[in-house]
Amino acid sequence: MEQTHAGVEDCSVSGFESAEKVIIRWDATASEEAREKMIFNDPNEVKLYLNAVDEIQKFVSSSAGDVENRANSAIQIAMARLEDEFRNILVCHSSPINSDSLMLSSSSSSSSQLEVDEDGTSSNNGNEDDDQEEEETDLLKRSSSSASTGSAAVRLPTGRGSYSRSTSSIREIELIPIESVVHLSWIARRMVSAGYLRECIQVYGSVRKSAVDSSFRRLGIEKLSIGDVQRLNWEALEQKIRRWIRAAKICVRVVFASEKLLCEHVFESVGAVNIHEACFMETVKGPAIQLFNFAEAISISRRSPEKLFKILDLHDALIELLPDIESVFDLKSSDSIRVQAAEILSRLAEAARGILSEFENAVLREPSRVPVPGGTIHPLTRYVMNYISLISEYRPTLIDLIMSKPSRNATDSNTPDFDFSELENNKGPLALHLIWIIVILQFNLEGKSKYYKNAALSHLFIMNNAHYIVQKIKGSPELREMIGDLYLRKLTGKFRQAATYYQRAAWVKVLYCLRDEGLHTKGSFSSGVSRSALRERFKSFNALFEEVHRVQSQWLVPDSQLREELKISILEKLSPAYRSFLGRFRSHIESGKHPENYIKISVEDLETEVLDLFEGYSATQHLRRRSE
C-alpha cells in the first residue's frame, strides 16, 4: 500500500516537472525563441502549454515547501505569457469594422455544428434540424461535459465560421474569427482561475477600446467636448449632426452590440460572475459617453430658430435608437448610459418646445422698419412661411412634443387680438401654434405697412404678403390640413380685401377725372360743355395717369397670376370709363385748337400701359419703355 502511494507521488512530481519545463521554455524573459514566437500560432503547442498550466495550477494550493514555491513561480511566468498571448490575439484582430459589411444583410449560419475541444479534435453532432434561433444564441455554449484537465467543448457553426446574428434593427457581426474567440476564452478561463481577473479585464478593455475608437474615426465621430461642440458655428454643426445621426445608429446597433456579443462569447465559460459585463463596460463606456456627449451638447446649446429641425432630427434618431440602447446596455453596470440617453431625449424635446416659443416671440418682435421696395413680399414672410412649412413636415414628432396651446397677454397692446374659439374645435396644440404664428406675422406686417408713405402701396404690400401666405398653405398638404379651410378662407378674404383697398386708394382720383360733373355750363337760355373745364379735366387725367403709371410700374406683384388678375380688375373699371368719357367729349376737344395737347392717350394705349404695372421696373427702365 505504501509503495502504491509513493508511486502516485512520484508520478505527480514527474508530471509537475514536465509541466514546469513547458512553462519555462516559453518564458519570454529567458528565451530568445520564446520572444520571437507565439504559442497560439501552433495548435500542438497550445495543447501542451494549456495542459501544463492546468497541471501546475493543481500544485499551487495543494502542495507545500519547495514544490509550492516552484508552482507559484511557474504560474506567474505562465500568466505573464498568457497575458501576452491574450493581447496578441486581440491586437491581431483589432481593425475597425469594415463599413462595407454594415450594408450587408445577415446571412444565416449552417445548422450543422462542430464541437472543438482544446486538443484540436472535432466531432460532427450531425443534427441538421437544430432550431436556427437556438444556434444563433448559443454559438459558444459550453458542453455539459468537461475533460479532467478542465477543457471544455465549444459549439461552432460550420461554413463561414461566423457567430454574427441579427435582429430587426440590431446587427451583431463577427469582430474576431471564431477560432480566436475560442483561444481567448481558454486563456481568460485560466487567468481568472489563477487570480489574474483584473489584468485580464484591463488588457481586453484597452485593446478592444482602441478598436472601437478606430471604428469611431472611420465613421467620422470626433473627440469633441461639450464646450468644443458649443463653440462650432451652426453650418459646421449641421454637417456634424447629419454625420452623427448616421454614425450613432451604426455605433449602437453594430459596434456596441457586437462588442457585447464578443464579451459574452469570450468570457461566458470563465465562471467569474459578471466578468463579461465588466469587460464590456471597460471597452465601450468611454466611447459611449463620447458618442452621447455630442447630442447632449446640442440639447443644452443656445436656442435659435434655425436649430429646431436638426434638434428634431436628433430627437427622432434618438427615440428610434432608445429601444436598441436599452437592449444593448441592459446591464446594471450600464445604467448610466441608459439614463444619459433618456435625459438627452428629454432635453431635446424641451429645447424644441423652447425654440418654437422663442420663434413666435421673434416673429412678433422682428424690428425692421425699412419698407421693402415696390411693396413686394417681405423677407420675414418668406422665412416664416418656409419655416412653418417645414414644421408641418415634422408633425408626427411635434404633435407628441407640443402639448400646450399658445397663450397671449391680453393686456399687451403689442400682441394681436385673436379668438381661437373661432377655429374648428378639433385643432390640436401644434395646429394652434402654427395659426398663431401666422396671426402674429400678419400683425407685424400690418405695422410694417405703415412705413409706406403711399397708402396704395401699403395695401399692395399687405395683399402681396397675405397672398403669399395663402399660396404657401395651399402648396403644403400637411400645413393645409393643420391650418384648416376655415382659417384659410379668412386669409383669402384678407388679401382680396387688401386688393380692393389698393384699387380704391390708387385709382379713385384717376376715375374721378372721368365724371361729368363740373363740365357743363348752365345759362338762362342754353346749356353746354365748358371747353376750358374739359381741357383742364383731360390735363388732370393725363397727369394723374402718367404719375400712377410711372410710380406703379416700379411696384411689384411677384405672383404672375395675381399680377394679371389685378391688372384685369383695374382695366375692367378704367377702360370702359375712359372709353365712355372719350365718346362723350372727344368732339369738343378735337373741334378746338391743338387737340393733341389734351387727348394724349387712346384707349388701346391706356390698356397697354396698365399692362406695364407691377413689373418692378426701375425709373430708368420706365423712361426707356416710355420712349420706345
XYZ file of N, CA and C in Angstrom, residues 46-58 117-119 142 145-153 186 189-190 193:
90
model
N -0.268 24.827 -28.298
C -1.385 25.308 -27.489
C -1.836 24.213 -26.522
N -1.994 22.999 -27.050
C -2.444 21.886 -26.216
C -1.438 21.599 -25.106
N -0.156 21.541 -25.457
C 0.873 21.258 -24.463
C 0.908 22.333 -23.389
N 0.852 23.594 -23.806
C 1.012 24.700 -22.852
C -0.182 24.783 -21.910
N -1.372 24.675 -22.454
C -2.549 24.782 -21.595
C -2.626 23.611 -20.616
N -2.263 22.410 -21.076
C -2.217 21.271 -20.161
C -1.176 21.489 -19.069
N -0.067 22.124 -19.447
C 0.982 22.403 -18.464
C 0.494 23.405 -17.426
N -0.206 24.427 -17.871
C -0.738 25.428 -16.933
C -1.735 24.772 -15.988
N -2.592 23.917 -16.533
C -3.572 23.236 -15.685
C -2.878 22.331 -14.673
N -1.810 21.684 -15.109
C -1.079 20.785 -14.210
C -0.416 21.572 -13.086
N 0.231 22.665 -13.421
C 0.895 23.480 -12.400
C -0.121 24.030 -11.415
N -1.298 24.442 -11.933
C -2.318 25.049 -11.091
C -2.764 24.110 -9.969
N -2.688 22.794 -10.236
C -3.089 21.834 -9.199
C -2.184 21.920 -7.979
N -12.623 20.809 -29.248
C -12.036 20.681 -27.917
C -10.656 21.297 -27.909
N -10.126 21.475 -26.717
C -8.823 22.113 -26.601
C -7.703 21.251 -27.174
N -8.005 19.997 -27.416
C -6.960 19.166 -28.026
C -7.002 19.252 -29.534
N -21.035 26.187 -23.664
C -20.119 25.150 -23.187
C -20.798 23.791 -23.232
N -20.152 18.362 -20.743
C -19.078 17.503 -20.236
C -17.746 18.215 -20.356
N -16.890 18.048 -19.404
C -15.559 18.645 -19.432
C -14.533 17.566 -19.182
N -13.397 17.764 -19.783
C -12.302 16.810 -19.570
C -11.716 17.019 -18.188
N -10.982 16.058 -17.745
C -10.431 16.137 -16.402
C -9.464 17.297 -16.261
N -8.903 17.767 -17.362
C -7.961 18.875 -17.302
C -8.657 20.218 -17.251
N -9.976 20.217 -17.312
C -10.717 21.478 -17.276
C -11.043 21.986 -18.650
N -10.693 21.221 -19.682
C -11.005 21.684 -21.036
C -12.498 21.592 -21.261
N -13.028 22.455 -22.146
C -14.466 22.483 -22.413
C -14.696 22.539 -23.903
N -15.728 21.841 -24.320
C -16.081 21.890 -25.740
C -16.837 23.181 -26.045
N -10.225 30.270 -23.687
C -9.363 29.339 -22.965
C -8.368 30.101 -22.082
N -10.126 31.908 -19.059
C -10.529 30.999 -18.003
C -9.353 30.696 -17.074
N -8.197 30.512 -17.623
C -7.015 30.181 -16.807
C -6.488 31.404 -16.052
N -8.882 31.944 -13.169
C -8.706 30.867 -12.192
C -7.464 31.085 -11.350
